[in-house]
PDB file of C-alpha atoms in Angstrom:
ATOM      1  CA  UNK P   1      13.233   6.397 -36.895  1.00 52.00           C
ATOM      2  CA  UNK P   2      12.190   9.517 -34.990  1.00 43.00           C
ATOM      3  CA  UNK P   3       8.608   8.265 -35.661  1.00 47.00           C
ATOM      4  CA  UNK P   4       9.020   5.215 -33.981  1.00 47.00           C
ATOM      5  CA  UNK P   5      10.893   6.660 -30.999  1.00 43.00           C
ATOM      6  CA  UNK P   6       7.950   9.150 -30.623  1.00 43.00           C
ATOM      7  CA  UNK P   7       5.335   6.487 -30.536  1.00 41.00           C
ATOM      8  CA  UNK P   8       7.328   4.490 -28.260  1.00 43.00           C
ATOM      9  CA  UNK P   9       7.552   7.045 -25.805  1.00 45.00           C
ATOM     10  CA  UNK P  10       3.845   8.028 -26.326  1.00 42.00           C
ATOM     11  CA  UNK P  11       2.806   4.443 -25.611  1.00 44.00           C
ATOM     12  CA  UNK P  12       4.990   3.693 -22.633  1.00 43.00           C
ATOM     13  CA  UNK P  13       4.013   6.984 -20.987  1.00 40.00           C
ATOM     14  CA  UNK P  14       0.279   5.956 -21.312  1.00 39.00           C
ATOM     15  CA  UNK P  15       0.722   2.771 -19.222  1.00 46.00           C
ATOM     16  CA  UNK P  16       2.638   4.503 -16.585  1.00 52.00           C
ATOM     17  CA  UNK P  17       0.917   3.680 -13.200  1.00 56.00           C
ATOM     18  CA  UNK P  18      -0.218   6.504 -10.908  1.00 77.00           C
ATOM     19  CA  UNK P  19       1.361   7.127  -7.462  1.00 94.00           C
ATOM     20  CA  UNK P  20       0.040   5.107  -4.413  1.00 98.00           C
ATOM     21  CA  UNK P  21      -0.748   7.107  -1.516  1.00 98.00           C
ATOM     22  CA  UNK P  22      -0.603   5.482   1.983  1.00 98.00           C
ATOM     23  CA  UNK P  23      -3.157   6.998   4.266  1.00 98.00           C
ATOM     24  CA  UNK P  24      -4.084   7.261   7.846  1.00 98.00           C
ATOM     25  CA  UNK P  25      -6.882   8.637   9.875  1.00 98.00           C
ATOM     26  CA  UNK P  26      -6.394  12.406  10.040  1.00 98.00           C
ATOM     27  CA  UNK P  27      -6.105  12.398  14.184  1.00 97.00           C
ATOM     28  CA  UNK P  28      -3.088  10.025  13.695  1.00 96.00           C
ATOM     29  CA  UNK P  29       0.067  11.980  14.446  1.00 94.00           C
ATOM     30  CA  UNK P  30       2.752   9.209  14.376  1.00 95.00           C
ATOM     31  CA  UNK P  31       5.780   9.547  12.554  1.00 94.00           C
ATOM     32  CA  UNK P  32       5.338   7.352   9.642  1.00 96.00           C
ATOM     33  CA  UNK P  33       8.031   6.808   6.873  1.00 96.00           C
ATOM     34  CA  UNK P  34       8.438   4.498   3.824  1.00 96.00           C
ATOM     35  CA  UNK P  35      10.433   2.148   6.018  1.00 97.00           C
ATOM     36  CA  UNK P  36       7.616   2.233   8.866  1.00 97.00           C
ATOM     37  CA  UNK P  37       5.089   1.488   6.262  1.00 98.00           C
ATOM     38  CA  UNK P  38       7.078  -1.752   4.704  1.00 98.00           C
ATOM     39  CA  UNK P  39       7.254  -2.807   8.294  1.00 97.00           C
ATOM     40  CA  UNK P  40       3.828  -2.600   8.975  1.00 98.00           C
ATOM     41  CA  UNK P  41       2.328  -4.213   5.834  1.00 98.00           C
ATOM     42  CA  UNK P  42       4.908  -7.233   6.139  1.00 97.00           C
ATOM     43  CA  UNK P  43       3.916  -7.893   9.819  1.00 97.00           C
ATOM     44  CA  UNK P  44       7.204  -6.715  11.469  1.00 96.00           C
ATOM     45  CA  UNK P  45       5.956  -3.565  12.991  1.00 97.00           C
ATOM     46  CA  UNK P  46       2.532  -3.841  15.134  1.00 96.00           C
ATOM     47  CA  UNK P  47       2.052  -0.449  16.458  1.00 97.00           C
ATOM     48  CA  UNK P  48       2.321   3.368  15.491  1.00 97.00           C
ATOM     49  CA  UNK P  49       4.948   5.686  16.927  1.00 95.00           C
ATOM     50  CA  UNK P  50       2.411   6.795  19.304  1.00 93.00           C
ATOM     51  CA  UNK P  51       1.967   3.347  20.863  1.00 95.00           C
ATOM     52  CA  UNK P  52      -1.539   2.583  19.081  1.00 96.00           C
ATOM     53  CA  UNK P  53      -1.821  -0.745  17.420  1.00 97.00           C
ATOM     54  CA  UNK P  54      -1.363  -0.430  13.660  1.00 98.00           C
ATOM     55  CA  UNK P  55      -4.261  -2.198  11.612  1.00 98.00           C
ATOM     56  CA  UNK P  56      -3.062  -2.568   7.859  1.00 98.00           C
ATOM     57  CA  UNK P  57      -5.690  -2.583   5.162  1.00 98.00           C
ATOM     58  CA  UNK P  58      -4.619  -3.983   1.696  1.00 98.00           C
ATOM     59  CA  UNK P  59      -6.340  -4.401  -1.592  1.00 97.00           C
ATOM     60  CA  UNK P  60      -7.211  -7.642  -2.885  1.00 93.00           C
ATOM     61  CA  UNK P  61      -5.690  -7.141  -6.342  1.00 88.00           C
ATOM     62  CA  UNK P  62      -5.374  -4.772  -9.322  1.00 92.00           C
ATOM     63  CA  UNK P  63      -3.051  -2.064 -10.475  1.00 94.00           C
ATOM     64  CA  UNK P  64      -2.984  -0.203  -7.333  1.00 96.00           C
ATOM     65  CA  UNK P  65      -2.121  -3.173  -5.141  1.00 96.00           C
ATOM     66  CA  UNK P  66       0.425  -4.298  -7.622  1.00 96.00           C
ATOM     67  CA  UNK P  67       1.903  -0.872  -7.522  1.00 96.00           C
ATOM     68  CA  UNK P  68       2.272  -0.922  -3.931  1.00 97.00           C
ATOM     69  CA  UNK P  69       3.568  -4.196  -3.404  1.00 97.00           C
ATOM     70  CA  UNK P  70       6.368  -3.714  -5.766  1.00 96.00           C
ATOM     71  CA  UNK P  71       7.100  -0.071  -4.777  1.00 96.00           C
ATOM     72  CA  UNK P  72       6.432  -0.203  -0.849  1.00 97.00           C
ATOM     73  CA  UNK P  73       7.333  -3.993  -0.246  1.00 97.00           C
ATOM     74  CA  UNK P  74       9.668  -4.833  -3.097  1.00 97.00           C
ATOM     75  CA  UNK P  75       7.478  -7.851  -3.710  1.00 96.00           C
ATOM     76  CA  UNK P  76       5.311  -9.126  -6.548  1.00 95.00           C
ATOM     77  CA  UNK P  77       1.952 -10.228  -5.583  1.00 92.00           C
ATOM     78  CA  UNK P  78       2.979 -13.794  -5.944  1.00 94.00           C
ATOM     79  CA  UNK P  79       6.085 -13.332  -3.577  1.00 97.00           C
ATOM     80  CA  UNK P  80       3.687 -11.636  -1.026  1.00 96.00           C
ATOM     81  CA  UNK P  81       1.183 -14.300  -0.916  1.00 95.00           C
ATOM     82  CA  UNK P  82       3.972 -16.776  -0.452  1.00 97.00           C
ATOM     83  CA  UNK P  83       5.458 -14.832   2.332  1.00 97.00           C
ATOM     84  CA  UNK P  84       2.012 -14.450   4.237  1.00 97.00           C
ATOM     85  CA  UNK P  85       1.491 -18.328   3.624  1.00 96.00           C
ATOM     86  CA  UNK P  86       4.663 -19.135   5.339  1.00 96.00           C
ATOM     87  CA  UNK P  87       3.830 -16.668   8.341  1.00 95.00           C
ATOM     88  CA  UNK P  88       0.222 -17.982   8.878  1.00 95.00           C
ATOM     89  CA  UNK P  89       1.209 -21.770   8.294  1.00 95.00           C
ATOM     90  CA  UNK P  90       3.842 -21.553  11.209  1.00 94.00           C
ATOM     91  CA  UNK P  91       1.648 -19.243  13.404  1.00 94.00           C
ATOM     92  CA  UNK P  92       4.003 -16.353  13.381  1.00 93.00           C
ATOM     93  CA  UNK P  93       1.659 -13.630  11.460  1.00 93.00           C
ATOM     94  CA  UNK P  94      -1.593 -12.548  10.036  1.00 95.00           C
ATOM     95  CA  UNK P  95      -1.751 -10.821   6.755  1.00 97.00           C
ATOM     96  CA  UNK P  96      -3.274  -7.448   6.358  1.00 97.00           C
ATOM     97  CA  UNK P  97      -7.258  -7.258   6.074  1.00 97.00           C
ATOM     98  CA  UNK P  98      -7.960  -7.017   2.148  1.00 97.00           C
ATOM     99  CA  UNK P  99     -10.833  -5.100   0.638  1.00 98.00           C
ATOM    100  CA  UNK P 100     -11.887  -4.679  -3.091  1.00 96.00           C
ATOM    101  CA  UNK P 101     -11.283  -1.199  -3.930  1.00 97.00           C
ATOM    102  CA  UNK P 102      -9.885   2.567  -2.983  1.00 98.00           C
ATOM    103  CA  UNK P 103     -13.576   3.671  -1.706  1.00 98.00           C
ATOM    104  CA  UNK P 104     -13.413   0.755   0.957  1.00 98.00           C
ATOM    105  CA  UNK P 105      -9.990   1.473   2.080  1.00 98.00           C
ATOM    106  CA  UNK P 106     -10.771   5.264   2.622  1.00 98.00           C
ATOM    107  CA  UNK P 107     -14.258   4.215   4.368  1.00 98.00           C
ATOM    108  CA  UNK P 108     -12.246   1.915   6.748  1.00 98.00           C
ATOM    109  CA  UNK P 109      -9.379   4.199   7.394  1.00 98.00           C
ATOM    110  CA  UNK P 110     -11.542   7.412   7.857  1.00 98.00           C
ATOM    111  CA  UNK P 111     -13.505   5.614  10.569  1.00 98.00           C
ATOM    112  CA  UNK P 112     -10.732   3.929  12.405  1.00 98.00           C
ATOM    113  CA  UNK P 113      -7.613   6.022  14.107  1.00 97.00           C
ATOM    114  CA  UNK P 114      -5.745   2.829  14.086  1.00 97.00           C
ATOM    115  CA  UNK P 115      -5.908   1.932  10.466  1.00 98.00           C
ATOM    116  CA  UNK P 116      -3.281   2.500   7.582  1.00 98.00           C
ATOM    117  CA  UNK P 117      -4.009   1.671   3.963  1.00 98.00           C
ATOM    118  CA  UNK P 118      -3.334   2.477   0.543  1.00 98.00           C
ATOM    119  CA  UNK P 119      -5.094   3.865  -2.225  1.00 98.00           C
ATOM    120  CA  UNK P 120      -4.434   5.473  -5.730  1.00 97.00           C
ATOM    121  CA  UNK P 121      -3.229   8.959  -5.033  1.00 97.00           C
ATOM    122  CA  UNK P 122      -6.112  10.277  -7.265  1.00 96.00           C
ATOM    123  CA  UNK P 123      -8.561   8.822  -5.155  1.00 97.00           C
ATOM    124  CA  UNK P 124      -7.623  10.659  -1.785  1.00 97.00           C
ATOM    125  CA  UNK P 125     -10.480  12.357  -0.031  1.00 97.00           C
ATOM    126  CA  UNK P 126     -10.326  14.839   2.801  1.00 97.00           C
ATOM    127  CA  UNK P 127     -11.555  12.147   4.991  1.00 98.00           C
ATOM    128  CA  UNK P 128      -8.026  10.563   5.436  1.00 98.00           C
ATOM    129  CA  UNK P 129      -4.518  12.067   5.770  1.00 98.00           C
ATOM    130  CA  UNK P 130      -1.499  10.931   3.214  1.00 98.00           C
ATOM    131  CA  UNK P 131       1.412   9.985   5.080  1.00 97.00           C
ATOM    132  CA  UNK P 132       3.690   9.165   1.973  1.00 97.00           C
ATOM    133  CA  UNK P 133       3.596   8.114  -1.396  1.00 96.00           C
ATOM    134  CA  UNK P 134       5.178   5.356  -3.707  1.00 94.00           C
TER     135      UNK P 134
END
């Protein structure tokens, strides 16, 4: 019995996903908390606290995107697609720009002070600033 419990613990810990870091340009001094992140990525907040337009950068798919959608937005990828489809159809919103991987998110965020994105916490470089993690 103990062997089974040990194996289960070992297996379940190996599939645990890493933290997701929400990143901005290093010059962005806005007050950004988890609620702000959610509001920006679902289109309910259009600017940072400093008044600059907030441009969210998302990832097309994968573990990091799934983890962010679940932890930050409380939605599955399917629910998020349905949410944005409705807003686009009614003309009430535009989904975040999507890129393929962490490196692209970091490149875009590090080159534009008005962007905000998310990456696997292990991918963060000194070219960006982490404002929160999920």
